[in-house]
Structure formats: C-alpha cells, structure tokens
CSV table of C-alpha atoms and ligand atoms in Angstrom, one decimal:
chain,number,residue,atom,x,y,z
A,1,UNK,CA,0.0,0.0,0.0
A,2,UNK,CA,1.3,3.5,-0.8
A,3,UNK,CA,2.4,5.8,2.1
A,4,UNK,CA,1.1,8.7,0.1
A,5,UNK,CA,-1.3,8.5,-2.8
A,6,UNK,CA,-2.4,11.5,-4.9
A,7,UNK,CA,-5.5,10.3,-6.6
A,8,UNK,CA,-6.7,12.7,-9.3
A,9,UNK,CA,-5.8,15.9,-7.4
A,10,UNK,CA,-6.7,19.3,-8.8
A,11,UNK,CA,-5.8,22.6,-7.4
A,12,UNK,CA,-6.4,26.3,-8.2
A,13,UNK,CA,-5.0,29.4,-6.5
A,14,UNK,CA,-7.4,32.0,-5.1
A,15,UNK,CA,-6.8,34.2,-8.2
A,16,UNK,CA,-8.3,31.4,-10.3
A,17,UNK,CA,-4.9,30.1,-11.7
A,18,UNK,CA,-5.3,26.3,-12.2
A,19,UNK,CA,-2.1,24.8,-11.0
A,20,UNK,CA,-2.9,21.0,-10.9
A,21,UNK,CA,-5.2,19.0,-13.1
A,22,UNK,CA,-6.1,15.5,-12.0
A,23,UNK,CA,-2.6,14.6,-10.8
A,24,UNK,CA,-2.1,11.0,-9.6
A,25,UNK,CA,0.9,9.2,-8.4
A,26,UNK,CA,1.9,7.0,-5.5
A,27,UNK,CA,4.8,7.1,-3.0
A,28,UNK,CA,5.5,3.7,-1.4
A,29,UNK,CA,7.3,3.3,1.9
A,30,UNK,CA,11.0,3.7,1.7
A,31,UNK,CA,10.8,5.0,-1.8
A,32,UNK,CA,12.3,8.2,-3.3
A,33,UNK,CA,10.0,9.9,-5.8
A,34,UNK,CA,11.5,12.8,-7.8
A,35,UNK,CA,9.2,15.3,-9.4
A,36,UNK,CA,10.7,16.8,-12.5
A,37,UNK,CA,9.3,19.4,-15.0
A,38,UNK,CA,9.7,23.0,-16.1
A,39,UNK,CA,9.3,25.9,-13.8
A,40,UNK,CA,5.6,26.6,-13.3
A,41,UNK,CA,4.5,23.1,-14.0
A,42,UNK,CA,3.0,22.6,-10.5
A,43,UNK,CA,5.7,20.6,-8.7
A,44,UNK,CA,5.8,22.8,-5.7
A,45,UNK,CA,2.1,23.0,-5.5
A,46,UNK,CA,1.9,19.2,-5.6
A,47,UNK,CA,4.1,18.7,-2.6
A,48,UNK,CA,2.4,21.6,-0.8
A,49,UNK,CA,-0.8,19.7,-1.3
A,50,UNK,CA,0.8,16.6,0.2
A,51,UNK,CA,1.7,18.6,3.3
A,52,UNK,CA,-1.8,20.1,3.3
A,53,UNK,CA,-0.4,23.6,3.0
A,54,UNK,CA,-2.7,23.9,0.0
A,55,UNK,CA,-6.3,22.6,-0.1
A,56,UNK,CA,-7.1,20.4,-3.0
A,57,UNK,CA,-10.2,21.3,-5.0
A,58,UNK,CA,-10.8,17.8,-6.4
A,59,UNK,CA,-9.5,14.3,-6.0
A,60,UNK,CA,-8.2,12.5,-2.9
A,61,UNK,CA,-5.0,12.7,-0.9
A,62,UNK,CA,-4.5,9.4,0.9
A,63,UNK,CA,-1.9,9.3,3.6
A,64,UNK,CA,-1.1,6.0,5.3
A,65,UNK,CA,-4.4,4.6,4.1
A,66,UNK,CA,-6.5,7.5,5.3
A,67,UNK,CA,-8.3,9.9,3.0
A,68,UNK,CA,-7.1,13.1,4.5
A,69,UNK,CA,-9.2,15.2,2.2
A,70,UNK,CA,-12.2,14.0,4.3
A,71,UNK,CA,-13.7,16.8,6.5
A,72,UNK,CA,-13.2,15.1,9.9
A,73,UNK,CA,-9.4,14.6,9.6
A,74,UNK,CA,-7.1,16.4,12.0
A,75,UNK,CA,-4.8,18.2,9.5
A,76,UNK,CA,-2.3,19.2,12.3
A,77,UNK,CA,-1.8,15.6,13.2
A,78,UNK,CA,-1.2,14.6,9.6
A,79,UNK,CA,1.2,17.5,9.0
A,80,UNK,CA,3.3,16.4,12.0
A,81,UNK,CA,4.0,13.1,10.1
A,82,UNK,CA,5.3,15.0,7.1
A,83,UNK,CA,8.7,16.8,7.1
A,84,UNK,CA,9.3,19.6,4.7
A,85,UNK,CA,12.5,21.2,3.4
A,86,UNK,CA,12.2,24.5,1.5
A,87,UNK,CA,14.3,26.2,-1.1
A,88,UNK,CA,15.2,29.0,1.3
A,89,UNK,CA,15.8,27.0,4.5
A,90,UNK,CA,13.3,29.1,6.6
A,91,UNK,CA,15.2,28.6,9.8
A,92,UNK,CA,14.3,30.7,12.9
A,93,UNK,CA,16.9,33.5,12.6
A,94,UNK,CA,17.1,34.4,16.3
A,95,UNK,CA,17.5,30.8,17.6
A,96,UNK,CA,20.8,28.9,17.8
A,97,UNK,CA,21.2,26.1,15.3
A,98,UNK,CA,20.7,23.5,18.1
A,99,UNK,CA,17.5,25.2,19.2
A,100,UNK,CA,16.2,25.4,15.7
A,101,UNK,CA,16.4,21.6,15.6
A,102,UNK,CA,15.1,21.0,19.1
A,103,UNK,CA,12.2,23.4,19.1
A,104,UNK,CA,9.7,21.2,17.0
A,105,UNK,CA,9.9,18.2,19.4
A,106,UNK,CA,9.6,20.5,22.4
A,107,UNK,CA,6.7,22.6,21.2
A,108,UNK,CA,4.7,20.3,18.9
A,109,UNK,CA,5.5,16.9,20.3
A,110,UNK,CA,5.8,18.0,24.0
A,111,UNK,CA,9.0,16.1,24.4
A,112,UNK,CA,11.2,16.8,27.5
A,113,UNK,CA,13.8,19.5,26.7
A,114,UNK,CA,16.8,17.3,27.6
A,115,UNK,CA,15.5,14.6,25.3
A,116,UNK,CA,14.8,17.0,22.5
A,117,UNK,CA,18.3,18.6,22.8
A,118,UNK,CA,19.9,15.1,22.8
A,119,UNK,CA,18.1,14.3,19.6
A,120,UNK,CA,19.0,17.6,18.1
A,121,UNK,CA,22.7,17.0,18.8
A,122,UNK,CA,22.4,13.5,17.3
A,123,UNK,CA,20.8,14.9,14.1
A,124,UNK,CA,23.4,17.7,13.8
A,125,UNK,CA,26.0,15.1,13.9
A,126,UNK,CA,24.2,13.1,11.2
A,127,UNK,CA,24.2,16.1,8.8
A,128,UNK,CA,27.9,16.8,9.7
A,129,UNK,CA,27.4,19.9,11.8
A,130,UNK,CA,28.2,18.7,15.3
A,131,UNK,CA,30.3,21.8,16.0
A,132,UNK,CA,27.8,24.4,14.9
A,133,UNK,CA,25.0,24.0,17.5
A,134,UNK,CA,25.7,27.2,19.3
A,135,UNK,CA,25.9,29.6,16.3
A,136,UNK,CA,23.0,31.5,14.6
A,137,UNK,CA,21.9,30.3,11.2
A,138,UNK,CA,23.2,33.5,9.6
A,139,UNK,CA,26.7,32.5,10.6
A,140,UNK,CA,26.5,29.4,8.4
A,141,UNK,CA,26.8,29.0,4.7
A,142,UNK,CA,23.7,28.2,2.6
A,143,UNK,CA,24.7,24.6,2.3
A,144,UNK,CA,25.1,24.3,6.1
A,145,UNK,CA,21.8,26.1,6.7
A,146,UNK,CA,20.0,23.6,4.4
A,147,UNK,CA,21.6,20.7,6.3
A,148,UNK,CA,20.2,22.3,9.6
A,149,UNK,CA,16.8,22.5,7.9
A,150,UNK,CA,17.0,18.8,7.1
A,151,UNK,CA,17.9,18.0,10.7
A,152,UNK,CA,15.1,20.2,11.9
A,153,UNK,CA,12.6,18.3,9.8
A,154,UNK,CA,14.0,14.9,10.9
A,155,UNK,CA,13.7,15.9,14.5
A,156,UNK,CA,9.9,15.5,14.2
A,157,UNK,CA,10.5,11.9,13.2
A,158,UNK,CA,8.3,12.2,10.1
A,159,UNK,CA,7.1,9.3,8.0
A,160,UNK,CA,7.9,11.1,4.8
A,161,UNK,CA,10.2,14.0,3.9
A,162,UNK,CA,9.3,16.5,1.2
A,163,UNK,CA,12.0,18.6,-0.5
A,164,UNK,CA,11.0,21.6,-2.6
A,165,UNK,CA,14.1,22.4,-4.7
A,166,UNK,CA,16.4,22.1,-1.8
A,167,UNK,CA,19.5,23.0,-3.7
A,168,UNK,CA,18.2,25.7,-6.0
A,169,UNK,CA,19.2,28.7,-3.8
A,170,UNK,CA,22.7,27.4,-3.1
A,171,UNK,CA,26.0,28.3,-4.6
A,172,UNK,CA,27.1,25.5,-6.9
A,173,UNK,CA,29.9,24.4,-4.6
A,174,UNK,CA,27.4,23.7,-1.8
A,175,UNK,CA,24.9,21.6,-3.8
A,176,UNK,CA,26.9,18.4,-3.3
A,177,UNK,CA,27.0,18.4,0.5
A,178,UNK,CA,23.2,18.8,0.7
A,179,UNK,CA,22.5,16.1,-2.0
A,180,UNK,CA,24.9,13.8,-0.1
A,181,UNK,CA,22.9,14.1,3.1
A,182,UNK,CA,19.7,13.5,1.1
A,183,UNK,CA,21.2,10.4,-0.5
A,184,UNK,CA,22.3,9.1,2.9
A,185,UNK,CA,18.7,9.5,4.1
A,186,UNK,CA,17.4,7.7,1.1
A,187,UNK,CA,19.8,4.8,1.7
A,188,UNK,CA,18.6,4.6,5.2
A,189,UNK,CA,15.1,3.9,3.9
A,190,UNK,CA,13.5,7.3,4.4
A,191,UNK,CA,10.4,7.9,2.2
A,192,UNK,CA,11.1,11.0,0.2
A,193,UNK,CA,9.4,13.2,-2.4
A,194,UNK,CA,11.9,15.5,-4.1
A,195,UNK,CA,11.3,18.4,-6.4
A,196,UNK,CA,14.6,19.0,-8.1
A,197,UNK,CA,16.4,20.1,-11.3
A,198,UNK,CA,19.3,17.9,-10.3
A,199,UNK,CA,19.0,15.2,-13.0
A,200,UNK,CA,22.0,13.3,-11.7
A,201,UNK,CA,20.4,13.0,-8.3
A,202,UNK,CA,17.1,11.9,-9.9
A,203,UNK,CA,18.8,9.3,-12.1
A,204,UNK,CA,21.0,7.9,-9.3
A,205,UNK,CA,18.8,8.1,-6.2
A,206,UNK,CA,15.1,8.1,-7.3
A,207,UNK,CA,13.1,4.9,-7.4
A,208,UNK,CA,10.4,6.5,-9.3
A,209,UNK,CA,10.3,9.7,-11.5
A,210,UNK,CA,7.2,11.8,-12.1
A,211,UNK,CA,7.4,14.3,-15.0
A,212,UNK,CA,5.0,17.2,-14.9
A,213,UNK,CA,4.0,19.8,-17.4
A,214,UNK,CA,1.4,22.5,-17.1
A,215,UNK,CA,-0.1,21.0,-13.9
A,216,UNK,CA,-0.4,17.5,-15.3
A,217,UNK,CA,1.6,14.3,-15.1
A,218,UNK,CA,3.0,13.7,-18.6
A,219,UNK,CA,5.3,10.7,-17.8
A,220,UNK,CA,6.2,8.5,-14.9
A,221,UNK,CA,8.5,5.6,-14.5
A,222,UNK,CA,11.8,4.2,-13.2
A,223,UNK,CA,14.8,6.5,-13.7
A,224,UNK,CA,16.2,3.9,-16.0
A,225,UNK,CA,13.2,4.2,-18.3
A,226,UNK,CA,12.7,8.0,-18.0
A,227,UNK,CA,16.4,8.8,-18.7
A,228,UNK,CA,17.0,6.0,-21.3
A,229,UNK,CA,18.6,7.2,-24.5
A,230,UNK,CA,16.3,7.0,-27.5
B,1,ADP,P1,-2.1,1.0,-11.1
B,1,ADP,O1,-2.9,2.1,-11.7
B,1,ADP,O2,-2.3,-0.3,-11.7
B,1,ADP,O3,-2.2,1.0,-9.6
B,1,ADP,P2,0.0,2.6,-11.9
B,1,ADP,O4,-0.5,3.0,-13.3
B,1,ADP,O5,0.0,3.7,-10.9
B,1,ADP,O6,-0.6,1.3,-11.4
B,1,ADP,O7,1.5,2.1,-12.1
B,1,ADP,C1,1.8,1.1,-13.1
B,1,ADP,C2,3.0,0.3,-12.6
B,1,ADP,O8,4.0,1.2,-12.1
B,1,ADP,C3,2.6,-0.6,-11.5
B,1,ADP,O9,3.4,-1.8,-11.8
B,1,ADP,C4,3.1,0.0,-10.3
B,1,ADP,O10,3.6,-0.9,-9.4
B,1,ADP,C5,4.2,0.9,-10.8
B,1,ADP,N1,4.3,2.1,-10.0
B,1,ADP,C6,3.4,3.1,-9.9
B,1,ADP,N2,3.8,4.1,-9.0
B,1,ADP,C7,5.0,3.7,-8.6
B,1,ADP,C8,5.9,4.2,-7.7
B,1,ADP,N3,5.7,5.4,-7.0
B,1,ADP,N4,7.0,3.5,-7.4
B,1,ADP,C9,7.3,2.4,-8.0
B,1,ADP,N5,6.4,1.8,-8.9
B,1,ADP,C10,5.3,2.4,-9.2
B,2,ADP,P1,6.8,24.7,-10.1
B,2,ADP,O1,7.0,24.2,-8.7
B,2,ADP,O2,6.7,23.5,-11.0
B,2,ADP,O3,7.7,25.7,-10.5
B,2,ADP,P2,4.4,25.9,-9.0
B,2,ADP,O4,3.7,24.8,-8.3
B,2,ADP,O5,5.2,26.8,-8.1
B,2,ADP,O6,5.3,25.2,-10.1
B,2,ADP,O7,3.3,26.8,-9.8
B,2,ADP,C1,2.3,26.2,-10.6
B,2,ADP,C2,1.6,27.3,-11.2
B,2,ADP,O8,0.8,28.0,-10.2
B,2,ADP,C3,2.4,28.3,-12.0
B,2,ADP,O9,1.7,28.8,-13.1
B,2,ADP,C4,2.6,29.4,-11.0
B,2,ADP,O10,2.7,30.7,-11.6
B,2,ADP,C5,1.2,29.4,-10.3
B,2,ADP,N1,1.3,29.8,-8.9
B,2,ADP,C6,2.2,29.5,-7.9
B,2,ADP,N2,1.9,30.0,-6.7
B,2,ADP,C7,0.8,30.9,-6.9
B,2,ADP,C8,0.1,31.7,-6.1
B,2,ADP,N3,0.4,31.9,-4.8
B,2,ADP,N4,-1.0,32.4,-6.7
B,2,ADP,C9,-1.3,32.2,-8.0
B,2,ADP,N5,-0.6,31.4,-8.8
B,2,ADP,C10,0.4,30.7,-8.3
C-alpha cells in the first residue's frame, strides 16, 4: 500500500490560476520519488498539497491509508507526520542552530527538553554539523543552513520527507553536500518526495520519477526508463 497517494488531485490558487489538473501518483514506503518538470508546471504546489499547506479542489489525498481530504481529519496531526525542506531554509533567525532543531519536538511533540536537545545533537552530527550547534543560522553557509533545515525536519521523526528544490538557492559548490545528506537518508530507507532540477540525483537516487508539465503528469517511470537514450 502506498504511504502517500495522490488520486486525481486538482488545485487552483485563489486568483483562479489552475495549477494542478487530475494529478495522480503513488509514493511507497522507503521510496524516493523525484518530481521533474519545467518551472511553473506545478511541482511545488503538488508537494504543498501533500503537506496540506494547499487545499485540493478535487481528488483524494490518501496518507497512510486514510483519505485526509475528508472533512473530519485532523490536519495538524497529519502534518506532523510530514517533514518539509524548503528552497530558502526558513530557519528561525534568532535561535541557535541547536534550538532550531530541538524546538519542534519540544513545542509540537511536548518532548522533555533534555531529550529534544539530545536528539538535536544527534541529528546535527548526522548532517555533519556537530560543531555548529551554538551559532546562529546567519553565521552558516547556505549549504550548512540547508543541512540544519533537514535536521530540523528529521527531529519531528516524520514518516515522509518532502523537499522543494532544496539546492536551487545554493552556490554551486554547496549543492553536493546537501545532496549527499539526502542520498544518505534515502539509503537509510526514508520515504522522500523531491522536487529538483538535479538530474544526476534523480537518475541515481530516485526509485520513481514523475514528470509534470502545465499541472499535469506527462510521464512517470523508473529513472532507467525516464532517462533512457532514444
Ligand atoms: P495502477 O494504476 O495499476 O495502480 P500505476 O498505473 O500507478 O498502477 O502504475 C503502473 C505500474 O507502475 C505498476 O506496476 C506500479 O507498481 C508501478 N508504480 C506506480 N507508481 C509507482 C511508484 N511510485 N514507485 C514504484 N512503482 C510504481
Ligand atoms: P513549479 O514548482 O513547477 O515551478 P508551482 O507549483 O510553483 O510550479 O506553480 C504552478 C503554477 O501556479 C504556476 O503557473 C505558478 O505561476 C502558479 N502559482 C504558484 N503560486 C501561486 C500563487 N500563490 N498564486 C497564484 N498562482 C500561483
């Protein structure tokens, strides 16, 4: 059974702009699905729908077997199960790096502080930033900030991680360190949906590739098939 199923999802922005038309694809447990397609094709909207940051206007979003588009579903509880990493990191600027990672478990999951900080230290080590816990995000490079953002999302112990162009705002020399962390997560079995223009990452790491154009799925398949030479 898929962990996430988009089943004929449509979406329009308040100004009437139709961004998704009957989009369907599945994300199975432990799988990395890459969403590819030109700018404006609806990739970001699609993962924002998965995170319930955008309301779908038609179709079903099924999360862990539950139709979460049903009216009686607690969206906050669903959202806690979904980690999200944005293009622009969106760290809390006035909190130390360590606190950025620990704050979600403390506030949203009501974890004891000592436990949350232990977990935060563990996750900073995992993304290679053990020595940066005490500094502010602004003192870090873009690549380091994005690795903190990944640690922060992981601290919520999500069932699936969504990445919205996680390397697009980075200087080229920092792209690799972020992709390496993502690849490690994938190898550890994390379920991931990744919007990216990094074709080498999609080819080497994705289990399934979804190609979008103008709000629609135009092609899906294994990377071997999607990237095969004609
Ligand atoms: P169906 O409509 O029969 O459920 P799909 O049309 O979604 O299946 O997919 C066709 C084939 O592609 C199936 O063999 C299915 O297992 C495979 N498939 C679909 N989505 C994924 C995915 N996210 N990861 C891996 N395989 C997939
Ligand atoms: P992608 O991630 O593939 O670049 P998006 O999901 O960001 O695509 O955008 C899909 C379409 O929706 C585009 O035509 C875009 O201009 C439009 N769009 C995105 N955000 C908004 C918004 N807040 N209001 C109106 N239209 C939007």
